[in-house]
PDB file of C-alpha atoms and ligand atoms in Angstrom:
ATOM      1  CA  UNK H   5     170.304 -36.987 144.814  1.00  0.00           C
ATOM      2  CA  UNK H   6     171.112 -37.424 140.807  1.00  0.00           C
ATOM      3  CA  UNK H   7     167.608 -36.591 139.935  1.00  0.00           C
ATOM      4  CA  UNK H   8     167.558 -33.539 142.150  1.00  0.00           C
ATOM      5  CA  UNK H   9     170.856 -32.363 140.324  1.00  0.00           C
ATOM      6  CA  UNK H  10     169.061 -33.070 137.140  1.00  0.00           C
ATOM      7  CA  UNK H  11     166.008 -31.120 138.109  1.00  0.00           C
ATOM      8  CA  UNK H  12     168.189 -28.019 139.177  1.00  0.00           C
ATOM      9  CA  UNK H  13     169.825 -27.979 135.759  1.00  0.00           C
ATOM     10  CA  UNK H  14     166.239 -27.929 134.162  1.00  0.00           C
ATOM     11  CA  UNK H  15     165.379 -25.037 136.216  1.00  0.00           C
ATOM     12  CA  UNK H  16     168.536 -23.179 135.588  1.00  0.00           C
ATOM     13  CA  UNK H  17     167.685 -23.331 131.827  1.00  0.00           C
ATOM     14  CA  UNK H  18     164.683 -21.518 132.126  1.00  0.00           C
ATOM     15  CA  UNK H  19     165.090 -17.656 131.682  1.00  0.00           C
ATOM     16  CA  UNK H  20     163.399 -15.875 134.650  1.00  0.00           C
ATOM     17  CA  UNK H  21     162.310 -12.182 135.106  1.00  0.00           C
ATOM     18  CA  UNK H  22     161.858 -13.039 138.847  1.00  0.00           C
ATOM     19  CA  UNK H  23     163.328 -10.914 141.380  1.00  0.00           C
ATOM     20  CA  UNK H  24     165.239 -12.624 144.015  1.00  0.00           C
ATOM     21  CA  UNK H  25     165.787 -11.357 147.638  1.00  0.00           C
ATOM     22  CA  UNK H  26     168.450  -8.472 147.745  1.00  0.00           C
ATOM     23  CA  UNK H  27     172.032  -9.336 147.359  1.00  0.00           C
ATOM     24  CA  UNK H  28     171.123 -12.681 145.587  1.00  0.00           C
ATOM     25  CA  UNK H  29     173.621 -13.796 143.147  1.00  0.00           C
ATOM     26  CA  UNK H  30     172.556 -14.163 139.441  1.00  0.00           C
ATOM     27  CA  UNK H  31     169.262 -15.799 138.713  1.00  0.00           C
ATOM     28  CA  UNK H  32     170.873 -18.686 137.148  1.00  0.00           C
ATOM     29  CA  UNK H  33     173.351 -19.345 140.317  1.00  0.00           C
ATOM     30  CA  UNK H  34     170.095 -18.589 142.730  1.00  0.00           C
ATOM     31  CA  UNK H  35     168.020 -21.426 141.099  1.00  0.00           C
ATOM     32  CA  UNK H  36     171.093 -23.650 140.908  1.00  0.00           C
ATOM     33  CA  UNK H  37     172.005 -22.990 144.651  1.00  0.00           C
ATOM     34  CA  UNK H  38     168.682 -22.499 146.427  1.00  0.00           C
ATOM     35  CA  UNK H  39     167.274 -25.732 148.181  1.00  0.00           C
ATOM     36  CA  UNK H  40     163.781 -24.237 147.964  1.00  0.00           C
ATOM     37  CA  UNK H  41     163.587 -24.721 152.027  1.00  0.00           C
ATOM     38  CA  UNK H  42     161.442 -21.343 152.000  1.00  0.00           C
ATOM     39  CA  UNK H  43     162.736 -20.513 155.409  1.00  0.00           C
ATOM     40  CA  UNK H  44     163.063 -16.967 154.330  1.00  0.00           C
ATOM     41  CA  UNK H  45     159.589 -16.545 153.588  1.00  0.00           C
ATOM     42  CA  UNK H  46     158.298 -15.992 157.186  1.00  0.00           C
ATOM     43  CA  UNK H  47     161.359 -14.164 158.245  1.00  0.00           C
ATOM     44  CA  UNK H  48     160.745 -11.345 155.836  1.00  0.00           C
ATOM     45  CA  UNK H  49     160.119  -8.022 157.697  1.00  0.00           C
ATOM     46  CA  UNK H  50     157.408  -6.946 155.304  1.00  0.00           C
ATOM     47  CA  UNK H  51     156.219 -10.062 154.008  1.00  0.00           C
ATOM     48  CA  UNK H  52     157.069  -9.633 150.259  1.00  0.00           C
ATOM     49  CA  UNK H  53     158.808 -13.087 149.867  1.00  0.00           C
ATOM     50  CA  UNK H  54     156.715 -15.728 148.108  1.00  0.00           C
ATOM     51  CA  UNK H  55     157.085 -18.890 146.536  1.00  0.00           C
ATOM     52  CA  UNK H  56     157.429 -18.613 142.974  1.00  0.00           C
ATOM     53  CA  UNK H  57     157.924 -20.751 139.898  1.00  0.00           C
ATOM     54  CA  UNK H  58     159.427 -24.088 140.960  1.00  0.00           C
ATOM     55  CA  UNK H  59     159.359 -23.180 144.667  1.00  0.00           C
ATOM     56  CA  UNK H  60     162.039 -20.833 144.162  1.00  0.00           C
ATOM     57  CA  UNK H  61     161.428 -17.647 146.245  1.00  0.00           C
ATOM     58  CA  UNK H  62     161.091 -14.377 144.792  1.00  0.00           C
ATOM     59  CA  UNK H  63     159.899 -10.736 145.741  1.00  0.00           C
ATOM     60  CA  UNK H  64     156.390  -9.375 145.256  1.00  0.00           C
ATOM     61  CA  UNK H  65     156.582  -5.766 145.508  1.00  0.00           C
ATOM     62  CA  UNK H  66     152.789  -5.472 145.269  1.00  0.00           C
ATOM     63  CA  UNK H  67     152.860  -6.864 149.138  1.00  0.00           C
ATOM     64  CA  UNK H  68     155.265  -3.968 150.128  1.00  0.00           C
ATOM     65  CA  UNK H  69     158.819  -2.878 150.200  1.00  0.00           C
ATOM     66  CA  UNK H  70     162.307  -4.356 150.969  1.00  0.00           C
ATOM     67  CA  UNK H  71     163.507  -2.775 154.175  1.00  0.00           C
ATOM     68  CA  UNK H  72     167.022  -4.353 153.456  1.00  0.00           C
ATOM     69  CA  UNK H  73     166.667  -5.858 156.956  1.00  0.00           C
ATOM     70  CA  UNK H  74     168.811  -8.818 155.877  1.00  0.00           C
ATOM     71  CA  UNK H  75     166.694 -11.416 157.669  1.00  0.00           C
ATOM     72  CA  UNK H  76     166.429 -13.378 154.460  1.00  0.00           C
ATOM     73  CA  UNK H  77     170.102 -13.590 154.173  1.00  0.00           C
ATOM     74  CA  UNK H  78     170.589 -14.719 157.920  1.00  0.00           C
ATOM     75  CA  UNK H  79     168.144 -17.420 157.752  1.00  0.00           C
ATOM     76  CA  UNK H  80     169.459 -18.765 154.663  1.00  0.00           C
ATOM     77  CA  UNK H  81     171.788 -21.933 154.765  1.00  0.00           C
ATOM     78  CA  UNK H  82     172.421 -22.132 150.951  1.00  0.00           C
ATOM     79  CA  UNK H  83     175.238 -20.034 149.313  1.00  0.00           C
ATOM     80  CA  UNK H  84     172.661 -17.947 147.087  1.00  0.00           C
ATOM     81  CA  UNK H  85     173.545 -14.402 148.567  1.00  0.00           C
ATOM     82  CA  UNK H  86     176.499 -12.348 147.862  1.00  0.00           C
ATOM     83  CA  UNK H  87     176.598  -9.505 150.569  1.00  0.00           C
ATOM     84  CA  UNK H  88     179.977  -8.344 148.839  1.00  0.00           C
ATOM     85  CA  UNK H  89     178.349  -7.004 145.732  1.00  0.00           C
ATOM     86  CA  UNK H  90     178.030  -3.299 145.188  1.00  0.00           C
ATOM     87  CA  UNK H  91     174.247  -3.383 144.962  1.00  0.00           C
ATOM     88  CA  UNK H  92     171.277  -5.232 146.116  1.00  0.00           C
ATOM     89  CA  UNK H  93     169.972  -6.041 142.885  1.00  0.00           C
ATOM     90  CA  UNK H  94     169.958  -4.395 139.386  1.00  0.00           C
ATOM     91  CA  UNK H  95     166.379  -3.622 138.610  1.00  0.00           C
ATOM     92  CA  UNK H  96     165.294   0.072 139.095  1.00  0.00           C
ATOM     93  CA  UNK H  97     161.656   1.728 139.422  1.00  0.00           C
ATOM     94  CA  UNK H  98     160.070   2.565 135.952  1.00  0.00           C
ATOM     95  CA  UNK H  99     156.800   4.649 135.600  1.00  0.00           C
ATOM     96  CA  UNK H 100     154.325   3.487 132.957  1.00  0.00           C
ATOM     97  CA  UNK H 101     152.368   6.045 130.947  1.00  0.00           C
ATOM     98  CA  UNK H 102     149.084   5.282 132.546  1.00  0.00           C
ATOM     99  CA  UNK H 103     150.493   7.096 135.671  1.00  0.00           C
ATOM    100  CA  UNK H 104     147.608   9.388 136.508  1.00  0.00           C
ATOM    101  CA  UNK H 105     150.039  12.422 136.505  1.00  0.00           C
ATOM    102  CA  UNK H 106     150.368  12.065 132.371  1.00  0.00           C
ATOM    103  CA  UNK H 107     146.359  12.162 132.576  1.00  0.00           C
ATOM    104  CA  UNK H 108     146.525  15.532 134.533  1.00  0.00           C
ATOM    105  CA  UNK H 109     145.847  14.391 137.737  1.00  0.00           C
ATOM    106  CA  UNK H 110     147.863  15.776 140.687  1.00  0.00           C
ATOM    107  CA  UNK H 111     149.180  12.876 142.129  1.00  0.00           C
ATOM    108  CA  UNK H 112     152.761  12.471 144.100  1.00  0.00           C
ATOM    109  CA  UNK H 113     152.140   9.406 146.140  1.00  0.00           C
ATOM    110  CA  UNK H 114     155.214   7.440 144.873  1.00  0.00           C
ATOM    111  CA  UNK H 115     157.390  10.380 145.756  1.00  0.00           C
ATOM    112  CA  UNK H 116     155.982  10.566 149.345  1.00  0.00           C
ATOM    113  CA  UNK H 117     156.740   6.797 149.833  1.00  0.00           C
ATOM    114  CA  UNK H 118     160.469   7.063 148.507  1.00  0.00           C
ATOM    115  CA  UNK H 119     163.012   7.428 151.399  1.00  0.00           C
ATOM    116  CA  UNK H 120     165.929   8.220 149.282  1.00  0.00           C
ATOM    117  CA  UNK H 121     164.095  10.877 147.082  1.00  0.00           C
ATOM    118  CA  UNK H 122     164.772   9.209 143.944  1.00  0.00           C
ATOM    119  CA  UNK H 123     161.283  10.536 142.488  1.00  0.00           C
ATOM    120  CA  UNK H 124     161.296  14.119 141.358  1.00  0.00           C
ATOM    121  CA  UNK H 125     158.739  15.711 139.674  1.00  0.00           C
ATOM    122  CA  UNK H 126     158.717  17.881 136.573  1.00  0.00           C
ATOM    123  CA  UNK H 127     156.586  20.845 137.770  1.00  0.00           C
ATOM    124  CA  UNK H 128     156.816  22.700 134.379  1.00  0.00           C
ATOM    125  CA  UNK H 129     154.895  19.469 132.902  1.00  0.00           C
ATOM    126  CA  UNK H 130     151.186  20.453 131.641  1.00  0.00           C
ATOM    127  CA  UNK H 131     148.603  19.714 132.733  1.00  0.00           C
ATOM    128  CA  UNK H 132     150.303  18.293 136.034  1.00  0.00           C
ATOM    129  CA  UNK H 133     153.655  17.567 137.305  1.00  0.00           C
ATOM    130  CA  UNK H 134     154.818  14.135 136.237  1.00  0.00           C
ATOM    131  CA  UNK H 135     157.370  11.706 138.164  1.00  0.00           C
ATOM    132  CA  UNK H 136     160.700  10.661 136.849  1.00  0.00           C
ATOM    133  CA  UNK H 137     162.989   8.348 138.573  1.00  0.00           C
ATOM    134  CA  UNK H 138     166.683   9.038 139.139  1.00  0.00           C
ATOM    135  CA  UNK H 139     168.658   5.848 138.360  1.00  0.00           C
ATOM    136  CA  UNK H 140     171.553   6.765 140.574  1.00  0.00           C
ATOM    137  CA  UNK H 141     169.464   7.142 143.558  1.00  0.00           C
ATOM    138  CA  UNK H 142     166.784   4.371 143.167  1.00  0.00           C
ATOM    139  CA  UNK H 143     167.914   1.303 145.246  1.00  0.00           C
ATOM    140  CA  UNK H 144     164.814  -0.730 144.069  1.00  0.00           C
ATOM    141  CA  UNK H 145     163.351  -1.201 147.442  1.00  0.00           C
ATOM    142  CA  UNK H 146     160.094  -1.079 145.779  1.00  0.00           C
ATOM    143  CA  UNK H 147     158.062   1.197 148.278  1.00  0.00           C
ATOM    144  CA  UNK H 148     156.671   3.181 145.523  1.00  0.00           C
ATOM    145  CA  UNK H 149     155.056   0.150 143.729  1.00  0.00           C
ATOM    146  CA  UNK H 150     152.451  -0.548 146.238  1.00  0.00           C
ATOM    147  CA  UNK H 151     151.644   2.929 146.937  1.00  0.00           C
ATOM    148  CA  UNK H 152     150.818   3.623 143.593  1.00  0.00           C
ATOM    149  CA  UNK H 153     146.798   3.834 143.041  1.00  0.00           C
ATOM    150  CA  UNK H 154     147.072   2.603 139.485  1.00  0.00           C
ATOM    151  CA  UNK H 155     149.863   0.113 139.599  1.00  0.00           C
ATOM    152  CA  UNK H 156     151.885   2.403 137.123  1.00  0.00           C
ATOM    153  CA  UNK H 157     155.127   1.375 138.647  1.00  0.00           C
ATOM    154  CA  UNK H 158     156.909  -1.788 138.018  1.00  0.00           C
ATOM    155  CA  UNK H 159     160.646  -2.932 138.378  1.00  0.00           C
ATOM    156  CA  UNK H 160     162.906  -3.213 135.458  1.00  0.00           C
ATOM    157  CA  UNK H 161     166.540  -4.032 134.753  1.00  0.00           C
ATOM    158  CA  UNK H 162     167.921  -1.269 132.546  1.00  0.00           C
ATOM    159  CA  UNK H 163     169.161  -1.977 128.952  1.00  0.00           C
ATOM    160  CA  UNK H 164     171.688  -0.420 126.707  1.00  0.00           C
ATOM    161  CA  UNK H 165     168.400   0.803 124.830  1.00  0.00           C
ATOM    162  CA  UNK H 166     166.943   2.533 127.836  1.00  0.00           C
TER     163      UNK H 166
HETATM  164  S1  SF4 P  20     165.988  -7.806 153.321  1.00  0.00           S
HETATM  165 FE1  SF4 P  20     164.386  -8.135 155.002  1.00  0.00          FE
HETATM  166  S2  SF4 P  20     162.434  -6.901 153.821  1.00  0.00           S
HETATM  167 FE2  SF4 P  20     163.946  -7.329 152.254  1.00  0.00          FE
HETATM  168  S3  SF4 P  20     163.422  -9.219 151.248  1.00  0.00           S
HETATM  169 FE3  SF4 P  20     164.921  -9.812 152.832  1.00  0.00          FE
HETATM  170  S4  SF4 P  20     163.788 -10.209 154.770  1.00  0.00           S
HETATM  171 FE4  SF4 P  20     162.411  -9.368 153.305  1.00  0.00          FE
HETATM  172  S1  SF4 P  21     162.106   1.577 144.151  1.00  0.00           S
HETATM  173 FE1  SF4 P  21     162.513   2.537 146.374  1.00  0.00          FE
HETATM  174  S2  SF4 P  21     164.415   3.998 145.867  1.00  0.00           S
HETATM  175 FE2  SF4 P  21     163.414   3.323 143.871  1.00  0.00          FE
HETATM  176  S3  SF4 P  21     161.932   4.926 143.325  1.00  0.00           S
HETATM  177 FE3  SF4 P  21     160.742   3.535 144.280  1.00  0.00          FE
HETATM  178  S4  SF4 P  21     160.674   4.007 146.376  1.00  0.00           S
HETATM  179 FE4  SF4 P  21     162.465   5.078 145.678  1.00  0.00          FE
HETATM  180  S1  SF4 P  22     151.816   7.087 142.656  1.00  0.00           S
HETATM  181 FE1  SF4 P  22     151.311   6.202 140.584  1.00  0.00          FE
HETATM  182  S2  SF4 P  22     149.950   7.482 139.672  1.00  0.00           S
HETATM  183 FE2  SF4 P  22     150.788   8.664 141.291  1.00  0.00          FE
HETATM  184  S3  SF4 P  22     152.493  10.149 140.437  1.00  0.00           S
HETATM  185 FE3  SF4 P  22     153.384   8.206 141.330  1.00  0.00          FE
HETATM  186  S4  SF4 P  22     153.369   6.757 139.350  1.00  0.00           S
HETATM  187 FE4  SF4 P  22     151.996   8.246 138.955  1.00  0.00          FE
END
């Protein structure tokens, strides 16, 4: 028991950029409180939960999107979730410059997969319309990530310099 507590503190010291299931507490709290039972992995509607570093569960948006079905929360017996928090998570979609549209290719696949219309295209951009994410609308669901043919979309927590 004492060793387990020691291990938890060890993991807590490691800064992590992993994305935890929606409505998880801070990453430090998550790795402190999660018992790594991994019960949530098979319950996930879209199969996007994986065992990450140290056996802690994280989201892999290359596998699909989060539907916010809530099953990961329902099955979890540890206090790692805070359903009262205003947003499911703090990351947003970000488009990298190797997006085909910036190369002049007519591609709007990501927009077609965004249910909340958070991706708009600048129709005046030359040689082709280019995508822009509306941070007020993006809910971080990740539906755009797997849809992009060149993996140009990643999830990022905005900083004051963005
Ligand atoms: S809310 Fe549903 S789809 Fe999203 S990570 Fe949890 S189980 Fe998977
Ligand atoms: S993460 Fe979801 S809500 Fe945000 S731009 Fe992509 S598809 Fe739209
Ligand atoms: S799907 Fe990918 S390549 Fe196509 S416009 Fe969107 S970000 Fe660019």
